[in-house]
Coordinates of C-alpha atoms and ligand atoms in Angstrom, one line a residue:
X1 CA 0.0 0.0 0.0
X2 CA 2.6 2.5 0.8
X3 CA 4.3 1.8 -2.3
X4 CA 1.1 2.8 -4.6
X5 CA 0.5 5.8 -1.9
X6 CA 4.4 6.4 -3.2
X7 CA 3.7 6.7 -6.6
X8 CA 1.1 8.8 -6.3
X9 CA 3.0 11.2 -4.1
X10 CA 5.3 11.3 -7.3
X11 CA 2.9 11.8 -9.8
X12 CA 1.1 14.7 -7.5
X13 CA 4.3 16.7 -7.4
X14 CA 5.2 16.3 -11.3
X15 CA 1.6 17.9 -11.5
X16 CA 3.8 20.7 -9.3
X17 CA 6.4 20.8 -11.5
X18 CA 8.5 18.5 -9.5
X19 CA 11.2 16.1 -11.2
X20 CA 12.7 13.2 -9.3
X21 CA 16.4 14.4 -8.2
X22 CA 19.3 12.3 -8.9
X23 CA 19.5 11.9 -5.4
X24 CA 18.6 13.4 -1.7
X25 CA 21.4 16.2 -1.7
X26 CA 20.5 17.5 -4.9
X27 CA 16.5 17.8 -3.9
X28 CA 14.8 21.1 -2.9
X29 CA 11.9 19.2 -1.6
X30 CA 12.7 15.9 0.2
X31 CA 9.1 13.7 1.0
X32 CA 9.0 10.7 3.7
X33 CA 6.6 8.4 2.9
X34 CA 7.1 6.4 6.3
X35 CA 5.3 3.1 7.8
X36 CA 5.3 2.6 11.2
X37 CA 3.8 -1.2 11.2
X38 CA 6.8 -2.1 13.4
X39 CA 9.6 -0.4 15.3
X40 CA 12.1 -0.8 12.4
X41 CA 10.7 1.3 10.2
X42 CA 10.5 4.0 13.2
X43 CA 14.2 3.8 13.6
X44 CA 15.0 3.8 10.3
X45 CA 13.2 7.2 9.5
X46 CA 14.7 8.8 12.6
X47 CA 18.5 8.2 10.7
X48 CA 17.3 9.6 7.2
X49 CA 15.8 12.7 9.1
X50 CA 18.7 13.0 11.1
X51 CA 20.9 13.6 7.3
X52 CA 17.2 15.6 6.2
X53 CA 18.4 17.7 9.0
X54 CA 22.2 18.5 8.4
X55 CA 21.1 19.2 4.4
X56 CA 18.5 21.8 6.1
X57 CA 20.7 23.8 7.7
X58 CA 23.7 24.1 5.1
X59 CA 20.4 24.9 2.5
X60 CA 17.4 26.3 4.7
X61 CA 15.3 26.6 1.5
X62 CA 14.9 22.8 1.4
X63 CA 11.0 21.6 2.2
X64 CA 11.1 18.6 4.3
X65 CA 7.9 16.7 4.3
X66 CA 6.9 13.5 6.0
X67 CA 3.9 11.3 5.2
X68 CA 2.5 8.0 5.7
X69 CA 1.1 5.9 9.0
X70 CA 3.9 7.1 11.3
X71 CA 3.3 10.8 10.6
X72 CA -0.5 10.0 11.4
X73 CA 0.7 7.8 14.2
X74 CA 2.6 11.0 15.3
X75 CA 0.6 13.9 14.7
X76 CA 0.9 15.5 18.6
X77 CA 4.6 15.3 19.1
X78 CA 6.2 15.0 15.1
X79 CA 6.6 18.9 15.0
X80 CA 8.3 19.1 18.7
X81 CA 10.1 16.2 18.1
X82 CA 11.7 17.3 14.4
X83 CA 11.6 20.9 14.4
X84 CA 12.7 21.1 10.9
X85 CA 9.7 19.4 9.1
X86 CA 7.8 21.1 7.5
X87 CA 4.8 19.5 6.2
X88 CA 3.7 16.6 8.0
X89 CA 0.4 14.3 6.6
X90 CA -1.0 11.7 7.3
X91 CA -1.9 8.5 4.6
X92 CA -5.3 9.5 4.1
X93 CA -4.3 13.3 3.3
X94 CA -1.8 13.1 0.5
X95 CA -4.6 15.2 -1.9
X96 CA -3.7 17.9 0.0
X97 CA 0.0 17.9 -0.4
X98 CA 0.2 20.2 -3.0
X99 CA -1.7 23.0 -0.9
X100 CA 0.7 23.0 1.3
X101 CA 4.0 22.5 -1.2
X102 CA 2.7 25.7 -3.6
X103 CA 3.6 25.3 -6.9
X104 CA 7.0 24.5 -7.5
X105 CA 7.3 23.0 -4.3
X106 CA 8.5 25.9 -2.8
X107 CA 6.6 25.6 0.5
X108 CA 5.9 29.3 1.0
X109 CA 2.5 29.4 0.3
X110 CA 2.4 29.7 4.1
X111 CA 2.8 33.6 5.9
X112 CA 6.9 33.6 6.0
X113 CA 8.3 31.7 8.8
X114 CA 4.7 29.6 9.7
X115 CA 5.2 26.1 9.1
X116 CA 2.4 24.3 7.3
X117 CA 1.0 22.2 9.5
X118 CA -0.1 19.4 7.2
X119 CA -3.1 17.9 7.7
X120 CA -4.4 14.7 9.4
X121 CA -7.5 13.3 10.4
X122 CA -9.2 9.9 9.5
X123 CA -12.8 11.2 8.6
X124 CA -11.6 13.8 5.8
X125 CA -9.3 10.4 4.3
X126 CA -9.3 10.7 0.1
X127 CA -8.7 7.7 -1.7
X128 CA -5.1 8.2 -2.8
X129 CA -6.3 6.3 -5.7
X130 CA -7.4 9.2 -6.9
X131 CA -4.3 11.2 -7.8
X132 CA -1.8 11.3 -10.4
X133 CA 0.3 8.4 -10.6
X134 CA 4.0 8.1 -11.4
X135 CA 4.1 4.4 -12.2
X136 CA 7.4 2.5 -11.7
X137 CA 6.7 -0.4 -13.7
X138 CA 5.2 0.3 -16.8
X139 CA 3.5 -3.0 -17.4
X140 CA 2.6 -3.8 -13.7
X141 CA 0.1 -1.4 -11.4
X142 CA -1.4 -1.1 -8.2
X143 CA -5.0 -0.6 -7.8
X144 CA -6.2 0.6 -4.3
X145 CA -9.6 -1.2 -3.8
X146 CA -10.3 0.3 -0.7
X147 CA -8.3 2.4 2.3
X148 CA -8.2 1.4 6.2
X149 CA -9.3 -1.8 8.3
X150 CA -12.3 -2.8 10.1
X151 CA -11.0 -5.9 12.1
X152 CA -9.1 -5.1 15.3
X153 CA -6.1 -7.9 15.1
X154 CA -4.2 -7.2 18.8
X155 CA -0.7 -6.6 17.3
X156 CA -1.5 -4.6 14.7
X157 CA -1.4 -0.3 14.3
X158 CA -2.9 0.1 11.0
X159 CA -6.5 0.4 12.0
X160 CA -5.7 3.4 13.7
X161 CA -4.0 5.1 11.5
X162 CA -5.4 4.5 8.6
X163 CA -9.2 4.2 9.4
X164 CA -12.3 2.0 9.1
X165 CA -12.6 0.6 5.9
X166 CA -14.3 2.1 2.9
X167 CA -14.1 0.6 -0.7
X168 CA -14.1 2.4 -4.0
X169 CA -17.0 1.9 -6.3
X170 CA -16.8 -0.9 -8.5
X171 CA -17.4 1.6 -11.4
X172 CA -14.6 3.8 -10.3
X173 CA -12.2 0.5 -10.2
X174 CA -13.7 -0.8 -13.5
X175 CA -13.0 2.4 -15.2
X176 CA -8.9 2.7 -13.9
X177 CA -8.2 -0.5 -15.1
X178 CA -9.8 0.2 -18.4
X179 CA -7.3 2.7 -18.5
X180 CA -4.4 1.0 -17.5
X181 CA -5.1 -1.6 -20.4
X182 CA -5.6 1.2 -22.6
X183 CA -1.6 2.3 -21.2
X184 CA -0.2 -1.1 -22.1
X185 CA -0.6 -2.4 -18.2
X186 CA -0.5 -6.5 -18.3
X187 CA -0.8 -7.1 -14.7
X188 CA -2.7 -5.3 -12.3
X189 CA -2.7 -5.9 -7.9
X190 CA -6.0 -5.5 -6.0
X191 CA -4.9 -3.2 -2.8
X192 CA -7.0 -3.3 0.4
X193 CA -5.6 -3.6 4.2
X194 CA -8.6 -6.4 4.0
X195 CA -9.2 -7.1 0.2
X196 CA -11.4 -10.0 0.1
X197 CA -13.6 -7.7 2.7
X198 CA -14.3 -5.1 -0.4
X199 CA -18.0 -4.1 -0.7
X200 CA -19.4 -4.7 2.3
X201 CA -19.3 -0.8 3.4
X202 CA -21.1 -0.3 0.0
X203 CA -24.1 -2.6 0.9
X204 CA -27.1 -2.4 0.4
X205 CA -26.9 0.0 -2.6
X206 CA -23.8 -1.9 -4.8
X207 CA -24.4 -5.5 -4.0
X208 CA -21.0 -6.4 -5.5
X209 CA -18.6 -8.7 -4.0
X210 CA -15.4 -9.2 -4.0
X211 CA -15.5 -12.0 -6.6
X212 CA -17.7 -10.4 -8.9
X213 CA -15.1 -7.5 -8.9
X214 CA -12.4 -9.9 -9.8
X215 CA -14.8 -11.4 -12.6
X216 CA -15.0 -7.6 -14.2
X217 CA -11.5 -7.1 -14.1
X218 CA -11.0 -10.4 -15.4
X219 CA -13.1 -9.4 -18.4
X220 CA -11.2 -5.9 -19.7
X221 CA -9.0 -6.3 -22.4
X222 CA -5.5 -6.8 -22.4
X223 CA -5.3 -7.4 -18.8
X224 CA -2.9 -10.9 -18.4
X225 CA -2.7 -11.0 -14.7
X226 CA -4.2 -9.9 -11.8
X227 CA -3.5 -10.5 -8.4
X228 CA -4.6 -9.2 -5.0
X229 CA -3.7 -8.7 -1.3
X230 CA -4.2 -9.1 1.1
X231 CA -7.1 -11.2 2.0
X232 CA -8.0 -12.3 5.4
X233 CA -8.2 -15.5 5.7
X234 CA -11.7 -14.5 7.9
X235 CA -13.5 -13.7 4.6
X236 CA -12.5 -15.9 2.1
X237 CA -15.8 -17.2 0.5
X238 CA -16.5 -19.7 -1.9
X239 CA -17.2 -17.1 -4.5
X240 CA -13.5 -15.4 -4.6
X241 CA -12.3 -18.8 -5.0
X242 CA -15.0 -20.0 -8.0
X243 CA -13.7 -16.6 -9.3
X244 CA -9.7 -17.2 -8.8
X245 CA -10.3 -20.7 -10.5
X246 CA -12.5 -19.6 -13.2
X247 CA -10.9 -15.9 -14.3
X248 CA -8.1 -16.5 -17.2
X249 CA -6.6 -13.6 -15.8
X250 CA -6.5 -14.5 -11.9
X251 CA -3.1 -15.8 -11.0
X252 CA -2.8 -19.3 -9.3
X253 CA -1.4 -17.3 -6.1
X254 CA -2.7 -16.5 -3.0
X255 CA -1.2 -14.5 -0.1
X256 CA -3.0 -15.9 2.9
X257 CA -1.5 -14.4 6.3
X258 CA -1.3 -16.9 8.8
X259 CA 0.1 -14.8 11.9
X260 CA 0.6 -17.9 14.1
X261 CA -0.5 -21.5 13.6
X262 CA -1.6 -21.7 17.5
X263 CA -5.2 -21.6 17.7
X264 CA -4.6 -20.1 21.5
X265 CA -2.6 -17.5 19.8
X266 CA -4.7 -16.7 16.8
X267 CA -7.8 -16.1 19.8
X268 CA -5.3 -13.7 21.9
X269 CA -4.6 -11.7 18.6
X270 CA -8.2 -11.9 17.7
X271 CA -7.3 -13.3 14.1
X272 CA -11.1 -14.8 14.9
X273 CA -10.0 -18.0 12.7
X274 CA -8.5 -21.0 14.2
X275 CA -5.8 -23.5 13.2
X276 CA -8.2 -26.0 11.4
X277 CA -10.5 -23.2 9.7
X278 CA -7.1 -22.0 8.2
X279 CA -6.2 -25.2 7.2
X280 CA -9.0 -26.5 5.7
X281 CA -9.6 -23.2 3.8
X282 CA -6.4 -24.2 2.1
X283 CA -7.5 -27.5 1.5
X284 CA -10.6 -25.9 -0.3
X285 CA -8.3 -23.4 -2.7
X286 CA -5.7 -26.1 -4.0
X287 CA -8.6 -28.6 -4.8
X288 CA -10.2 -25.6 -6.5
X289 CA -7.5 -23.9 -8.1
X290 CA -4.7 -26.6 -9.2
X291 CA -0.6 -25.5 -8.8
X292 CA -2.0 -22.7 -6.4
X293 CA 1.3 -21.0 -4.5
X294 CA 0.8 -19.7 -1.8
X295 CA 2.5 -17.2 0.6
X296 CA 1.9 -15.9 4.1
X297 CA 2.6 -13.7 6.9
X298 CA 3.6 -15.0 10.1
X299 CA 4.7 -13.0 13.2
X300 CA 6.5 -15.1 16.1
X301 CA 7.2 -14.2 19.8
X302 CA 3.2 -12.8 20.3
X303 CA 2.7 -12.1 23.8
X304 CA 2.2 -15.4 25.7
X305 CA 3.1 -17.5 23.2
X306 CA 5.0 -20.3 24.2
X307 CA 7.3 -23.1 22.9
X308 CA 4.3 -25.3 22.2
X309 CA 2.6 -22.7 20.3
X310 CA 5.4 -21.7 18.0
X311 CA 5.8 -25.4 17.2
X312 CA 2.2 -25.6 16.4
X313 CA 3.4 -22.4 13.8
X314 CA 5.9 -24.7 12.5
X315 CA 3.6 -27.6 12.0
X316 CA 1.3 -25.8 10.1
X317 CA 4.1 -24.6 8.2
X318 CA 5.1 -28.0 7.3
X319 CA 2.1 -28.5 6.2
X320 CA 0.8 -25.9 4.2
X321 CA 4.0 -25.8 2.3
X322 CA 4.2 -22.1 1.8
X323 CA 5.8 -21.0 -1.2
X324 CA 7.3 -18.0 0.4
X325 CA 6.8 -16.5 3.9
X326 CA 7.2 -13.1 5.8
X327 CA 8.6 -13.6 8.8
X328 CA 8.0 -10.8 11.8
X329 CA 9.3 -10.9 14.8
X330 CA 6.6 -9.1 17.0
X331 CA 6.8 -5.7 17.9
X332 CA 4.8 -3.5 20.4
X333 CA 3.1 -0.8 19.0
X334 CA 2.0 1.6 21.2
X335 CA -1.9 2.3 22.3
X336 CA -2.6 -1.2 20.6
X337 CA -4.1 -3.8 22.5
X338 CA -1.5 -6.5 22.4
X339 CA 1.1 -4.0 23.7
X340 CA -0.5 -3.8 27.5
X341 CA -0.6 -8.0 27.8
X342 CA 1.6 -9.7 30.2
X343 CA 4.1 -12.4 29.2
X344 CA 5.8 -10.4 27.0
X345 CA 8.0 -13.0 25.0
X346 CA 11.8 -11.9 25.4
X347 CA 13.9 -10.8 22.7
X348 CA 16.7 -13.5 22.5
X349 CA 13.9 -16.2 22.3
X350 CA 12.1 -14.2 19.4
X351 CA 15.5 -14.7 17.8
X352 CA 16.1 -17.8 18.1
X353 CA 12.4 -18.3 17.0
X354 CA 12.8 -16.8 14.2
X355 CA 15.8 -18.2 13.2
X356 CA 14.2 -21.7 13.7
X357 CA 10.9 -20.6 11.3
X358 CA 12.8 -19.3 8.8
X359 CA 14.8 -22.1 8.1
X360 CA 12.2 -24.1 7.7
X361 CA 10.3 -21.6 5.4
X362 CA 13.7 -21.2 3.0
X363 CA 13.8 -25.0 2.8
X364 CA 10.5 -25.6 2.2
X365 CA 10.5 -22.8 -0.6
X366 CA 13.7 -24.2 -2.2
X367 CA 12.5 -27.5 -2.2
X368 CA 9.1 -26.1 -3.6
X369 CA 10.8 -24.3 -6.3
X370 CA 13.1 -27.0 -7.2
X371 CA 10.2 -29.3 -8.3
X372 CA 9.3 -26.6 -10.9
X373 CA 12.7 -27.4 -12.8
X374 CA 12.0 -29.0 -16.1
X375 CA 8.5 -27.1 -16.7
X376 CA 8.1 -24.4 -18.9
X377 CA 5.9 -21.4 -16.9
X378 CA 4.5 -18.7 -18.4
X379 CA 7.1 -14.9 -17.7
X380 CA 5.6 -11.5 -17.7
X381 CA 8.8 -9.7 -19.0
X382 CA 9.7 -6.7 -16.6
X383 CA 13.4 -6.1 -17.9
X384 CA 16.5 -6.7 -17.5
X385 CA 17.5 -9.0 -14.9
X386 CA 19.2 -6.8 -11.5
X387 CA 22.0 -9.3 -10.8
X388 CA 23.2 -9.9 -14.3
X389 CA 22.5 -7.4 -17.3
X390 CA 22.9 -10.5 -19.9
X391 CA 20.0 -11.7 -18.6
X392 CA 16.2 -10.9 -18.3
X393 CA 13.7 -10.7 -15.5
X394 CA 10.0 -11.5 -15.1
X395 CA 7.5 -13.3 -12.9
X396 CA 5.7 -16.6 -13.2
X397 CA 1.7 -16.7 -12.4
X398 CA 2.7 -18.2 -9.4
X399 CA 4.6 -14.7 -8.6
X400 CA 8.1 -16.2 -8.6
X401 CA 10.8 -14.2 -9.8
X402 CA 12.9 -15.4 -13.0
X403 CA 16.0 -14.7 -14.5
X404 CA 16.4 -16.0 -18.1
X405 CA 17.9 -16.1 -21.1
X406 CA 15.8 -14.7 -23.9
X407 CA 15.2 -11.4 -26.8
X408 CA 11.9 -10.6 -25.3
X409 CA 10.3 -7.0 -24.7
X410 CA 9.7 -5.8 -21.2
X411 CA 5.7 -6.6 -21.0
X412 CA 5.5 -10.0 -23.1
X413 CA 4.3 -12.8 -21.8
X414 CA 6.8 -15.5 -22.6
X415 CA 7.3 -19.2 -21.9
X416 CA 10.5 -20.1 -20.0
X417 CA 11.9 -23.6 -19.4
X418 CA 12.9 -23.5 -16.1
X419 CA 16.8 -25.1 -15.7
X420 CA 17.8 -24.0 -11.5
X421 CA 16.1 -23.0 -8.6
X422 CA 16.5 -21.0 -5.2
X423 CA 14.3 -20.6 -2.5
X424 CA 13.0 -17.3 -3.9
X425 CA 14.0 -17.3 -7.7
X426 CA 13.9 -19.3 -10.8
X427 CA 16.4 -19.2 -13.6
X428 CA 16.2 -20.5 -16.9
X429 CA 15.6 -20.0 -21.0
X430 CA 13.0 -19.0 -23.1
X431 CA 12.1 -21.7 -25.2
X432 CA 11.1 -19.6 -28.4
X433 CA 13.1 -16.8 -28.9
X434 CA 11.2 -15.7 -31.8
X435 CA 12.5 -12.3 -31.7
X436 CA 16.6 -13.6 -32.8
X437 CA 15.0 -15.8 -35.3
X438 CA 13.2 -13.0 -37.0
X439 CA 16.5 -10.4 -36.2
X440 CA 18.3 -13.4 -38.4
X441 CA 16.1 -13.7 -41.0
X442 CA 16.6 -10.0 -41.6
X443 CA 20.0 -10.2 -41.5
X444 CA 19.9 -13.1 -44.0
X445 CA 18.0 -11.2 -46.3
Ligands
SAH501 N1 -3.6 -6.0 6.2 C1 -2.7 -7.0 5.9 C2 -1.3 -6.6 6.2 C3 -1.0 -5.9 7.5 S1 0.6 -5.5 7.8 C4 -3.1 -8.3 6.6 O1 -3.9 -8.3 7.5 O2 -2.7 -9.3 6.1 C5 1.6 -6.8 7.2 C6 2.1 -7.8 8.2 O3 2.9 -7.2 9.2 C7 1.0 -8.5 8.9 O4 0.4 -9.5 8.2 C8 1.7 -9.0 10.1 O5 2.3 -10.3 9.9 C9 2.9 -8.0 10.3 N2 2.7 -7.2 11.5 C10 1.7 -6.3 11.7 N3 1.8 -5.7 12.9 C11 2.9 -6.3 13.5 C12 3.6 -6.1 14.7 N4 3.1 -5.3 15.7 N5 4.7 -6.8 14.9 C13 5.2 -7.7 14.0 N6 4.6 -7.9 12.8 C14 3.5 -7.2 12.6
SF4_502 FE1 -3.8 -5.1 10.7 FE2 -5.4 -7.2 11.0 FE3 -6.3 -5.1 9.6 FE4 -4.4 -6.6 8.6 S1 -6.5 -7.3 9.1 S2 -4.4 -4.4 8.7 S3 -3.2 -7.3 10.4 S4 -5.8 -5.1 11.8

């Protein structure tokens, strides 16, 4: 989400006038877009502020804004505690951006010497949808869905900074992708905090669901792919599934957050699905959609969870067979509930935790992708590939990354014969090069 909130920050400040600079020192106006989902990100944005800083006071004409969940998460201390921001705003506000910047970016729109407040506030939220987009992948977008969370998962801090949940008209969704065909976009990704949860804010006027939406997309022209996250695993009806098997377009890949595979745990963090209900729902989607990948989320070290419960994570784990996995270590996030429960687990047993899970995830992912060697998949050319420039990049349906030999065009779908595997790429040859067959026939000729 915050990368599409990203892009459109970009494309709202080339409406200003504003280029991307070749780097941070060279920019008059420097934007944070900033998460705040755990404590890294927190700390991480306190060091890039910290060099924001210096640049400010050897050039005090430089705007320094910051956006995004921590800035909302912020909003009564983030001007005491960085004096030299400017602009602060939160995720649901980025419209207003360019109010505040003036034209240019210049950031004087305000009396001299004010500092423009920014503006925050969950129940004046705009979809950022809305905005001019700077895309960074021109075959591949993001399509917000709908903004904010209803369910109230212990751990987590998005619900409260980014709001109750509100979907986009289907219409309104219809009509971007439309245009995103129309702009040579192959692939599109469904965005919602709760995806498969789309619509029900809309009820009873717009009586679409989820799956119906995926059907319409599934039915515009030129779109290959589409994918979606994430879904909770909570609302995962029968329809989204008839839909992922039946849609051409519908990847066979599913990200389906598991969080912990403790049934005691998945209660405290109020996940309000158990072990077996997760389980079986994954039984359900690979008899319905066959060579379905799937990925998840999982966070260890929950408040109260013991040894017994994180093996129960590994078990399920083991059994699921994730193609790829997140892996969090948890972190307390202030005013949320799970951050006031006793038995907080300590941090050298998170660790080692961790360590454990993801050594089984990266094994069970190699050993996943290995099987895949000797089949020819279907490649979504992106370019060229980012560890070796003779090669080329792309992604299966399944969403795994591959690094082949071929003469395709970024945006062609291609079919690659996969020769070697890792636990999170593929590599291999395209097995009709038709482009250095024709390039020799013209230079027979
Ligand atoms: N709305 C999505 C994603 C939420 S944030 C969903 O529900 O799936 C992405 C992931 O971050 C979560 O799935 C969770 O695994 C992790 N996460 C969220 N809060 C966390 C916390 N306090 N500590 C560690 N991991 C966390
Ligand atoms: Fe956070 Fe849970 Fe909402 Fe995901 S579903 S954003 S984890 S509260």
């Amino acid at each position: 989400m915050n990368a599409h909130d990203s892009e459109r920050i970009k494309g709202m400040l080339e409406e200003l006038g504003l280029g991307e600079a070749p780097s941070a020192d060279d920019a008059d106006v420097v934007v944070f877009n900033t998460c705040t989902i755990r404590e890294k990100p927190d700390t991480k944005l306190a060091a890039y502020l910290g060099e924001a800083a210096a640049r400010k006071r050897e050039d005090p004409d430089r705007v320094i804004a910051v956006g995004g969940c921590y800035a909302e998460a912020q909003r009564e201390s983030i001007f005491e505690r960085y004096p030299f921001v400017d602009v602060a705003f939160g995720p649901g506000s980025i419209a207003h951006l360019g109010d505040w910047l003036g034209a240019g970016g210049s950031g004087r729109r305000q009396p001299a010497g004010a500092i423009a407040r920014g503006r925050f506030g969950l129940d004046e939220r705009e979809f950022a949808a809305r905005l001019p987009m700077h895309r960074e992948r021109s075959v591949q977008a993001w399509v917000q869905v709908s903004m904010g969370c209803n369910s109230k998962c212990a751990y987590c801090i998005v619900p409260s900074v980014r709001g109750r949940e509100q979907s986009r008209r289907p219409g309104e969704i219809v009509a971007e992708v439309t245009r995103l065909a129309a702009q040579g976009v192959r692939e599109i990704t469904l965005l919602g905090q709760n995806v498969n949860s789309w619509g029900r804010d809309l009820l009873p006027e717009i009586q679409t669901g989820f799956g119906e939406l995926l059907r319409a997309c599934d039915a515009i022209d030129g779109i290959e792919r589409i994918r979606f996250t994430s879904p909770h695993p909570k609302d995962f009806r029968d329809p989204v599934i008839a839909a992922m098997a039946e849609c051409d377009a519908v990847c066979e890949q599913v990200h389906l957050p598991l969080q912990s595979g403790s049934s005691r745990i998945l209660k405290a963090m109020r996940r309000t699905y158990s072990r077996e209900r997760y389980l079986a729902l994954v039984e359900r989607m690979r008899a319905a959609i066959p060579d379905l990948a799937i990925s998840t989320d999982i966070i260890v070290g929950f408040p109260g969870e013991t040894v017994e419960d994180f093996e129960q994570t590994l078990e399920v784990v083991a059994e699921v067979g994730y193609d790829s996995a997140f892996t969090f270590v948890y972190s307390s996030r202030a005013g949320t509930e799970a951050a006031g429960m006793p038995d907080q687990v300590p941090h050298d047993v998170k660790i080692e935790r961790m360590e454990r899970l993801v050594e089984l995830t990266q094994s069970i992912a190699r050993a996943r992708n290995l099987a895949r060697v000797g089949r020819v998949e279907q490649v979504l050319v992106e370019g060229a590939s980012r560890t070796d420039a003779t090669l080329l990049r792309g992604r299966t349906r399944r969403n795994t990354t591959v690094n082949f030999r071929g003469t395709a065009a970024p945006g062609e779908l291609v079919d690659v014969l996969v020769e070697g595997a890792t636990s999170t790429t593929l590599r291999g040859a395209e097995t009709n090069p038709s482009h250095s067959l024709l390039t020799m026939d013209a230079c027979a000729s």
